[in-house]
mmCIF file of C-alpha atoms and ligand atoms in Angstrom:
data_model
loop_
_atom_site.group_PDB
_atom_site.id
_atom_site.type_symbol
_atom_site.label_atom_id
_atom_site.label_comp_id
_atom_site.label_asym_id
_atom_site.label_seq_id
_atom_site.Cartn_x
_atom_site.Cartn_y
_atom_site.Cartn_z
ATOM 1 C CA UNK A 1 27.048 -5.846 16.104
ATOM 2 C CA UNK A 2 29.486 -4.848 18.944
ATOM 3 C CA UNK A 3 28.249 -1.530 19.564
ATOM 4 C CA UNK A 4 24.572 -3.208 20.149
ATOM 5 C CA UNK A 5 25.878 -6.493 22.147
ATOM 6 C CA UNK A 6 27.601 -4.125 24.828
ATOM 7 C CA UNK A 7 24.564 -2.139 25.055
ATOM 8 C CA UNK A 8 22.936 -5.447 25.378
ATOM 9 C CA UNK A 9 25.913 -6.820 28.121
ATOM 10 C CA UNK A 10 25.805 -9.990 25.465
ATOM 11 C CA UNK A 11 28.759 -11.802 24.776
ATOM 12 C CA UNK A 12 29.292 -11.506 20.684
ATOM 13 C CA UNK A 13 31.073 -14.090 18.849
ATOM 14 C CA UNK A 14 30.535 -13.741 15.445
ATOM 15 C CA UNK A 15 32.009 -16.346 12.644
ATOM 16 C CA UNK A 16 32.432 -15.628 9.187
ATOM 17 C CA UNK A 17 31.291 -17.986 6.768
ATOM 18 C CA UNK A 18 32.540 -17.483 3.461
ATOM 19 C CA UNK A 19 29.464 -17.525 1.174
ATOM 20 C CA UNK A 20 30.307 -19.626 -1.886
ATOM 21 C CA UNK A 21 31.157 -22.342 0.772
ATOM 22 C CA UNK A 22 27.850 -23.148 1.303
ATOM 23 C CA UNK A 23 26.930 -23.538 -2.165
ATOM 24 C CA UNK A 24 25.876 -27.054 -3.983
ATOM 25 C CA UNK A 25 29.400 -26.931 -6.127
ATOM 26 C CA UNK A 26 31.451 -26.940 -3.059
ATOM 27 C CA UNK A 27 30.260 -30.088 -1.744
ATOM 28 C CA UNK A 28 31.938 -31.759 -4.372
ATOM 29 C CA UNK A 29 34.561 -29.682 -5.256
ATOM 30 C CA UNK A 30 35.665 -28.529 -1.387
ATOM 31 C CA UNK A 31 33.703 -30.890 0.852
ATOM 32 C CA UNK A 32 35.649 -29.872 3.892
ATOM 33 C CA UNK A 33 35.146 -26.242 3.332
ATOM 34 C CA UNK A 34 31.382 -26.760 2.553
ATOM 35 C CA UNK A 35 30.822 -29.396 5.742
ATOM 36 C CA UNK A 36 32.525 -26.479 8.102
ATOM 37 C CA UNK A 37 30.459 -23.603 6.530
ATOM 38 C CA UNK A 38 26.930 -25.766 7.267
ATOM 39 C CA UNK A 39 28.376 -26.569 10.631
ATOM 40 C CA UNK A 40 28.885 -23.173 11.703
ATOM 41 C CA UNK A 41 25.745 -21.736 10.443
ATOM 42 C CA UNK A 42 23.467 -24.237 11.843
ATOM 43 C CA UNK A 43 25.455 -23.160 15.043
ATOM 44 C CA UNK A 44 24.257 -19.468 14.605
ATOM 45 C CA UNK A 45 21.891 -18.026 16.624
ATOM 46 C CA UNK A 46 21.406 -15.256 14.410
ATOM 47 C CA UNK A 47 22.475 -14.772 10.729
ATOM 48 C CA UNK A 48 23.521 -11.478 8.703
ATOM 49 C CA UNK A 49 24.201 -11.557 5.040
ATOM 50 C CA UNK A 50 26.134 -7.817 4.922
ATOM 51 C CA UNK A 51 25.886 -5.766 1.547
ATOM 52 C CA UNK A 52 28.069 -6.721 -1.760
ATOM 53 C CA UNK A 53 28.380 -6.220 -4.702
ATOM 54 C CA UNK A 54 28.351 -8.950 -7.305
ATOM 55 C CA UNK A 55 27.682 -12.502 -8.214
ATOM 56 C CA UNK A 56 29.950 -14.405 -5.911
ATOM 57 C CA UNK A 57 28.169 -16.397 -3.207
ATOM 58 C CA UNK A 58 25.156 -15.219 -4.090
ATOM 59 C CA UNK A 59 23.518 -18.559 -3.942
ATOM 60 C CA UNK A 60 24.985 -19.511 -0.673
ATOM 61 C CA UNK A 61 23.681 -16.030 0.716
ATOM 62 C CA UNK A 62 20.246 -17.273 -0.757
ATOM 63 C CA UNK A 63 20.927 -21.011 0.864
ATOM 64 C CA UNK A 64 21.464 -19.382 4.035
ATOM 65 C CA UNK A 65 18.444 -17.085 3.900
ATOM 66 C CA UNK A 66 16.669 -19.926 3.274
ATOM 67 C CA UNK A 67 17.747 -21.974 6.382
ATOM 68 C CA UNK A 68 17.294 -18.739 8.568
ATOM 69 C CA UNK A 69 13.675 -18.532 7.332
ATOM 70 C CA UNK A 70 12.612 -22.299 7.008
ATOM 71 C CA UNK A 71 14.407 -22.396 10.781
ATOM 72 C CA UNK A 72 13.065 -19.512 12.078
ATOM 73 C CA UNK A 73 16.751 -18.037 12.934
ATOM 74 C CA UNK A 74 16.887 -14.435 13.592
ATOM 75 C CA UNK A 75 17.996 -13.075 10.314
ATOM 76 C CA UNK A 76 19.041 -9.135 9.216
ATOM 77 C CA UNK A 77 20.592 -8.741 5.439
ATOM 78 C CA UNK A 78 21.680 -5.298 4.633
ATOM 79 C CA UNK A 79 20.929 -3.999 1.398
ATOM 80 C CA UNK A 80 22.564 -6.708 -0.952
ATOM 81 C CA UNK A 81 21.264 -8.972 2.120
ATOM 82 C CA UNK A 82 18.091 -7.309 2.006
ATOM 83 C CA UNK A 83 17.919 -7.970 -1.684
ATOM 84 C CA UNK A 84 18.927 -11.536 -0.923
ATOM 85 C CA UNK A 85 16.024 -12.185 1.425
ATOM 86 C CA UNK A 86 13.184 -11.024 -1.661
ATOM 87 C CA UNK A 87 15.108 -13.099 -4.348
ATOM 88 C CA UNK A 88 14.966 -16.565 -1.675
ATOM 89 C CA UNK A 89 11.025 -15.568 -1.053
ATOM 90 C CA UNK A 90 10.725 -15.444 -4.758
ATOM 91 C CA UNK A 91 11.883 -18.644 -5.106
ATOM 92 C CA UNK A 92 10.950 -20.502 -2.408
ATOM 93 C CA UNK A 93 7.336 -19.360 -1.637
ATOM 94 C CA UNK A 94 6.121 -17.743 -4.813
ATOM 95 C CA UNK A 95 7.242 -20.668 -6.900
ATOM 96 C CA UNK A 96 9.453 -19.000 -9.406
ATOM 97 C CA UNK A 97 12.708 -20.610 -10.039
ATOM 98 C CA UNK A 98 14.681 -18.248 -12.012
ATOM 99 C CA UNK A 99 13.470 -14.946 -10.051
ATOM 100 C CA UNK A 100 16.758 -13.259 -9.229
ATOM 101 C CA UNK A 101 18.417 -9.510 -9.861
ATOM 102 C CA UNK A 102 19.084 -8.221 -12.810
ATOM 103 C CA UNK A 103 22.606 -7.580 -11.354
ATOM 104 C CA UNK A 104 23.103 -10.946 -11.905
ATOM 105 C CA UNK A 105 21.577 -11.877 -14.690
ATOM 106 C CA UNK A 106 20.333 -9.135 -16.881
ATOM 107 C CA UNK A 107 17.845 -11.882 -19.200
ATOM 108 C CA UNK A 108 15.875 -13.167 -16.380
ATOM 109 C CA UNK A 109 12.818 -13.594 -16.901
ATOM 110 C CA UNK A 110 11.103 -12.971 -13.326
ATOM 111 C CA UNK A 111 13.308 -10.067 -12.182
ATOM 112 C CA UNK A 112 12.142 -9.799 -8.401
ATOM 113 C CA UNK A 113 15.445 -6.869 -8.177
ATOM 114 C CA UNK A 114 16.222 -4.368 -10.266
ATOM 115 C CA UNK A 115 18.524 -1.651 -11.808
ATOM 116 C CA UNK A 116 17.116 1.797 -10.302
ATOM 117 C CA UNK A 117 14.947 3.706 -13.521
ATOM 118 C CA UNK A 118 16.719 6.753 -13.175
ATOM 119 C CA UNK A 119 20.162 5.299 -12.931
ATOM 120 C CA UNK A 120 22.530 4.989 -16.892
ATOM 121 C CA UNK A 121 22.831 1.677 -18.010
ATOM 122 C CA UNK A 122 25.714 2.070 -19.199
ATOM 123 C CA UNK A 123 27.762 3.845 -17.101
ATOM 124 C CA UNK A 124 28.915 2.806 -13.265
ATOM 125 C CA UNK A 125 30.134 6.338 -12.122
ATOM 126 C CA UNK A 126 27.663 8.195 -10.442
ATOM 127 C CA UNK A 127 24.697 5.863 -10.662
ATOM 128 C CA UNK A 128 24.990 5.158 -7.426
ATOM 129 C CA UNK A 129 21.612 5.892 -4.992
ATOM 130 C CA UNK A 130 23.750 7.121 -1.739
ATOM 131 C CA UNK A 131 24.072 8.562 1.221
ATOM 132 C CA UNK A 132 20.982 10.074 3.649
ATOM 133 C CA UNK A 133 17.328 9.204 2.620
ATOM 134 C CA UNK A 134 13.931 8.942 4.361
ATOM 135 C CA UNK A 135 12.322 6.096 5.035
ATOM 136 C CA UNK A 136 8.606 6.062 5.800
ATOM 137 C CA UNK A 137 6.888 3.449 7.642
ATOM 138 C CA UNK A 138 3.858 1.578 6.257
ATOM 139 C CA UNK A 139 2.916 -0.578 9.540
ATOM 140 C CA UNK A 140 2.494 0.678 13.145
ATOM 141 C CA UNK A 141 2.648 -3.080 14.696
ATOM 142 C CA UNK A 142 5.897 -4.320 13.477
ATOM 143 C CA UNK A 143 9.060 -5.159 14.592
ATOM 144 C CA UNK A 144 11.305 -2.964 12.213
ATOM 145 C CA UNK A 145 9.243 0.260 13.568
ATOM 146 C CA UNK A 146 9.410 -0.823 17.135
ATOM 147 C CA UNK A 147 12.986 -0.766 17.133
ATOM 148 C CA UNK A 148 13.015 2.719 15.903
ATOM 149 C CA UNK A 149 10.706 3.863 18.917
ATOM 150 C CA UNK A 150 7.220 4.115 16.509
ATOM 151 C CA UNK A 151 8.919 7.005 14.357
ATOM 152 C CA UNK A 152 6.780 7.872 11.388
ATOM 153 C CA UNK A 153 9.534 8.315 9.398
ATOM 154 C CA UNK A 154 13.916 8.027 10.015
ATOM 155 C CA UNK A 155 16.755 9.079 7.790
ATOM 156 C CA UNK A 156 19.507 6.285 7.408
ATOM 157 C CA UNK A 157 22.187 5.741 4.684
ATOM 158 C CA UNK A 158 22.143 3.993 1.202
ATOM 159 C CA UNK A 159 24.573 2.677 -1.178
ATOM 160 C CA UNK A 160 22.917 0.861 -3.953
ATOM 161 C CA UNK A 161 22.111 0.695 -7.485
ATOM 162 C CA UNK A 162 19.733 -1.954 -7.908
ATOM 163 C CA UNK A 163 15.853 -2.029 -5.810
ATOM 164 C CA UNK A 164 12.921 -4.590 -5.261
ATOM 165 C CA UNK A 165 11.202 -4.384 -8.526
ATOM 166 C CA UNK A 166 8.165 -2.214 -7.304
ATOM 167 C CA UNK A 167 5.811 -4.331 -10.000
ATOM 168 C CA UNK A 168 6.124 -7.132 -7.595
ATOM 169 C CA UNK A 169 4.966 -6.102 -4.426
ATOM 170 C CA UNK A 170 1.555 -6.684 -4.532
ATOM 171 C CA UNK A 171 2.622 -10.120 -5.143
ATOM 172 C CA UNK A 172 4.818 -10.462 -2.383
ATOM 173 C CA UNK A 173 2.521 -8.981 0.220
ATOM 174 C CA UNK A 174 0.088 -11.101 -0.758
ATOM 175 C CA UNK A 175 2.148 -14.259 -0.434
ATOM 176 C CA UNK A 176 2.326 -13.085 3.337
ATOM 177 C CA UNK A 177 5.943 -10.898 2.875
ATOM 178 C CA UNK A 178 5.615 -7.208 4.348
ATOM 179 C CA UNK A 179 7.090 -4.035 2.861
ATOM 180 C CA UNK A 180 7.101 -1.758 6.118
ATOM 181 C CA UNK A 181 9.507 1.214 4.927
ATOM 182 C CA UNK A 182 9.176 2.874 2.006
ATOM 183 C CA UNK A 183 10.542 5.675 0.953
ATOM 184 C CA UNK A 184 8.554 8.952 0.291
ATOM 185 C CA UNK A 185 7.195 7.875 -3.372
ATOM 186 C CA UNK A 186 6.089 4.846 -1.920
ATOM 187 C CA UNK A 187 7.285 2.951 -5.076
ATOM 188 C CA UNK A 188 10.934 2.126 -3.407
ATOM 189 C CA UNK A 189 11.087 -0.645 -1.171
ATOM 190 C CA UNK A 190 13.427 0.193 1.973
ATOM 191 C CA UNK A 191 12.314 -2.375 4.798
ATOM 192 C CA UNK A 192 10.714 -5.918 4.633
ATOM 193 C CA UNK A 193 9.900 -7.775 7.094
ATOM 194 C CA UNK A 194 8.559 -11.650 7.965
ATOM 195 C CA UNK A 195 6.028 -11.009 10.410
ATOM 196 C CA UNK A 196 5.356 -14.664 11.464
ATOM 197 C CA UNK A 197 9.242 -15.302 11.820
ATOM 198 C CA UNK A 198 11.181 -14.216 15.194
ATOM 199 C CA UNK A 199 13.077 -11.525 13.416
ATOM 200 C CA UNK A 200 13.566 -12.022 9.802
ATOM 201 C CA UNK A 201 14.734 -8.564 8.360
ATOM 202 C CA UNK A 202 15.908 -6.963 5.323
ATOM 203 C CA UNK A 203 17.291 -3.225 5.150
ATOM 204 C CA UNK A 204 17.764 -1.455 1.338
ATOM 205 C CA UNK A 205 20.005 1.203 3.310
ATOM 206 C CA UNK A 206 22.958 0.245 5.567
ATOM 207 C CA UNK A 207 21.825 0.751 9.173
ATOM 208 C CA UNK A 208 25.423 0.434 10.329
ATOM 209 C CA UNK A 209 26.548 3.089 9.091
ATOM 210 C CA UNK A 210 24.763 5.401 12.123
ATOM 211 C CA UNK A 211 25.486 2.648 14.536
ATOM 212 C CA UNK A 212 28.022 4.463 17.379
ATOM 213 C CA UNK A 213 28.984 2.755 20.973
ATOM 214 C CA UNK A 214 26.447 3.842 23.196
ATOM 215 C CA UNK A 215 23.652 4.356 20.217
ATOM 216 C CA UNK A 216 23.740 1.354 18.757
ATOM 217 C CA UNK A 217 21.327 0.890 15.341
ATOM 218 C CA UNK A 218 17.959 -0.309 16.022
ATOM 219 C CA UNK A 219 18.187 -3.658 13.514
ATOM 220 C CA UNK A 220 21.102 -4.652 14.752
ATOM 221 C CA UNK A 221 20.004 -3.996 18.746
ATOM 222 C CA UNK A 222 17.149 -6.699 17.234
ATOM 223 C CA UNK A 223 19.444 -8.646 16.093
ATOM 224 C CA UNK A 224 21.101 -9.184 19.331
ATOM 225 C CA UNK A 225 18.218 -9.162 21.024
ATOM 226 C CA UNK A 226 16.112 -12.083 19.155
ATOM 227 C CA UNK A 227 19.638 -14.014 18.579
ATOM 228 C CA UNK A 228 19.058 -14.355 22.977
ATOM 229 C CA UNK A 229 15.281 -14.953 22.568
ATOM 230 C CA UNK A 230 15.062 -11.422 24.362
ATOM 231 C CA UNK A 231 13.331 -9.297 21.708
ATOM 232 C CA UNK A 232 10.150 -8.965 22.879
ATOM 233 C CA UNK A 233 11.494 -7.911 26.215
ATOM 234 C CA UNK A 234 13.527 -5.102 24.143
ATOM 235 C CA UNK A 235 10.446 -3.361 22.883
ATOM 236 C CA UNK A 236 8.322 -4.210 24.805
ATOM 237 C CA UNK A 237 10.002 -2.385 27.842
ATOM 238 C CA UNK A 238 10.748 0.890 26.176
ATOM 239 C CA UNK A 239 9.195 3.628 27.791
ATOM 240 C CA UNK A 240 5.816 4.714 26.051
ATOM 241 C CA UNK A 241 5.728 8.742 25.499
ATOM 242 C CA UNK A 242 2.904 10.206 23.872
ATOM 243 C CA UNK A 243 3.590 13.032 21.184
ATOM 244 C CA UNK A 244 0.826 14.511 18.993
ATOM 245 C CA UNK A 245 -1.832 12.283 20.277
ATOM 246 C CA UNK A 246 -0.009 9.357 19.075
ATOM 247 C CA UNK A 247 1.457 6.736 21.666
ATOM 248 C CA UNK A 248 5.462 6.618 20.684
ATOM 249 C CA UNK A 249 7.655 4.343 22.393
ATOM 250 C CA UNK A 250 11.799 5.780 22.054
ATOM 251 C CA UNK A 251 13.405 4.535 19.951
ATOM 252 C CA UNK A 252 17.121 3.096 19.631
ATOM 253 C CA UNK A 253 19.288 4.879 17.189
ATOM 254 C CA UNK A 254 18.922 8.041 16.606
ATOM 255 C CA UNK A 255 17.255 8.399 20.039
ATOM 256 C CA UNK A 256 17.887 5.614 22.292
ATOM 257 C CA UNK A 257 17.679 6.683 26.198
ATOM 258 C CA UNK A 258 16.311 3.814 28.166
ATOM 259 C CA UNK A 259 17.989 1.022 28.277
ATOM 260 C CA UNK A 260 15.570 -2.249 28.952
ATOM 261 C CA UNK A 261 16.534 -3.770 33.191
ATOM 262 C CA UNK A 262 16.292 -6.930 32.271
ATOM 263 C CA UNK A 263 19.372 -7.182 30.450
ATOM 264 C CA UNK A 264 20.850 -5.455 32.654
ATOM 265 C CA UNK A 265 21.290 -7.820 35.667
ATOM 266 C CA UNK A 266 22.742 -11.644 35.255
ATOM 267 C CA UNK A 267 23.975 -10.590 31.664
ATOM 268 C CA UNK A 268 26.897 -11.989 30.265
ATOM 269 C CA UNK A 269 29.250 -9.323 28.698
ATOM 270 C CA UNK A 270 32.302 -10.441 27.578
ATOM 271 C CA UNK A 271 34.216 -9.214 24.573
ATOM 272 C CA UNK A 272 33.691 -9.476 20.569
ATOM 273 C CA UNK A 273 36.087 -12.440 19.160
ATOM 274 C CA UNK A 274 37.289 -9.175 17.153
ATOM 275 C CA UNK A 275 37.683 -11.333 14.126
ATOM 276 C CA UNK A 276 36.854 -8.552 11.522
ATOM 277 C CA UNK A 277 37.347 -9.249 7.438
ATOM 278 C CA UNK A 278 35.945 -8.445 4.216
ATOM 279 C CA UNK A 279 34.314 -9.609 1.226
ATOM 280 C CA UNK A 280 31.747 -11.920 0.153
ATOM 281 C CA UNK A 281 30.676 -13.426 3.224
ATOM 282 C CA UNK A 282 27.505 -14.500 4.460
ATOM 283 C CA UNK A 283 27.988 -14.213 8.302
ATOM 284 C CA UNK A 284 27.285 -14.692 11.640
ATOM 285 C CA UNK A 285 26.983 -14.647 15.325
HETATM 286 N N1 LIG B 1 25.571 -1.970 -0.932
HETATM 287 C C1 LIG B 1 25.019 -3.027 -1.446
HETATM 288 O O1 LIG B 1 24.854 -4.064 -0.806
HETATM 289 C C2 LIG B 1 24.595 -2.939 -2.874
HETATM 290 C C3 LIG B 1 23.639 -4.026 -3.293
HETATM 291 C C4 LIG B 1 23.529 -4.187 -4.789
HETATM 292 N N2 LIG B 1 24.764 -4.649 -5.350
HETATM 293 C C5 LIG B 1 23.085 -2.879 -5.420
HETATM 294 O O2 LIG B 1 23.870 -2.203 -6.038
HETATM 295 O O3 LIG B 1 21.945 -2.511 -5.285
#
């Protein structure tokens, strides 16, 4: 987030909103807690539910994905996010109730997530799906391949064990949800995306882990960018180059050059409010 709001000369104050906070329970149970943790993310102007691993705060990472879609908030969740964001759609616009992961409940009956086929079972060590992979892109005209300059395909980093249940994506791209990176099988869901929805993201690998100050990942550079109301002007001004016959606009990470002159005069840069923590939070901005 910092490397892409000082390529963006943005101010970035981001607040940490503990998950479980936002949940139904802690209304009664911590109604302080709970009133703050609404307050500050209706104050957002963009949300990002990080990965995790785990049951805790899941709901209020679902709650918030919710109000970032219903409210059309600029929204990015990173893997666990990411599954986060297909579990809420599940619920909320396909209709089923009890659609969730397996991770977190291994009887349900509409898993929308799953435990990865070729992973054990049984065992934790070395089930993990990590490290570089290659994402393909399914859609030309969409945000998520925009940001990475109209690549055909980009390597970024994983750390997961569970995936979108690949049985369920014809159903979810028909109730108006897009899968637009997939990885080379086409049966693993990397990217989704909200196309009517200012930026409403979801990313199985972690893009921050290639994120460096002065090459800042793509998602989160559209984070920033749509959290201002500026994303159209970020790729929309990126210089168009034509390779192989195709027209390719640069991309950010993992190629970034230009940077976009409207942000660059009458911007506000100040300085990240450097708070920095861990755990199961559902954050931000
Ligand atoms: N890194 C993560 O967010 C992992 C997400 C989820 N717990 C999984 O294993 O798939």
């Amino acid at each position: 987030l910092l490397h892409a709001s000082v390529e963006l000369r943005k101010k970035l104050i981001v607040d940490w909103i503990p998950a479980c906070d936002l949940e139904d329970s802690s209304a009664k149970e911590n109604p302080d807690a709970y009133k703050a943790a609404w307050k500050l993310l209706k104050g957002a102007d963009g949300i990002l539910v990080p990965g995790g691993f785990g049951d805790r705060g899941v709901q209020g990472k679902i709650l918030a994905a919710k109000y970032a879609r219903e409210n059309k908030i600029p929204y990015l969740g990173i893997c666990l996010g990411m599954q986060i964001a297909v579990i809420e759609y599940a619920r909320s616009v396909l209709g089923l109730r009890d659609a969730n992961s397996t991770e977190f409940d291994v009887n349900c009956k509409n898993p929308c997530v799953i435990f990865m086929p070729e992973g054990s079972k049984t065992h934790m060590g070395g089930t993990m799906r990590l490290g570089s992979r290659r994402t393909h892109f399914q859609v030309k005209d969409c945000k998520s391949a925009k940001l990475y300059g109209n690549k055909s395909f980009i390597d970024e980093r994983h750390r997961h064990r569970y995936e979108v249940n690949p049985d369920m994506i014809a159903t979810f791209e028909n109730a108006g949800l897009s899968f637009t990176g997939k990885d080379e099988t086409g049966q693993r869901m990397e990217i989704v995306e909200l196309p009517n929805h200012p930026y409403y993201i979801g990313a199985q690998f972690h893009p921050e882990f290639k994120s460096r100050p002065g090459k800042p990942s793509a998602f989160f550079l559209g984070l920033i960018a749509a959290s201002c109301r500026q994303l159209d002007t970020l790729i929309g001004n990126v210089p168009v180059k034509v390779a192989n016959g195709v027209a390719m606009k640069k991309g950010c990470q993992n190629g970034k050059t230009k940077k976009p002159a409207k942000f660059l005069s009458g911007a506000v840069y100040g300085y990240c409010n450097g708070v920095h923590d861990e755990g199961n939070y559902c954050s931000w901005l």
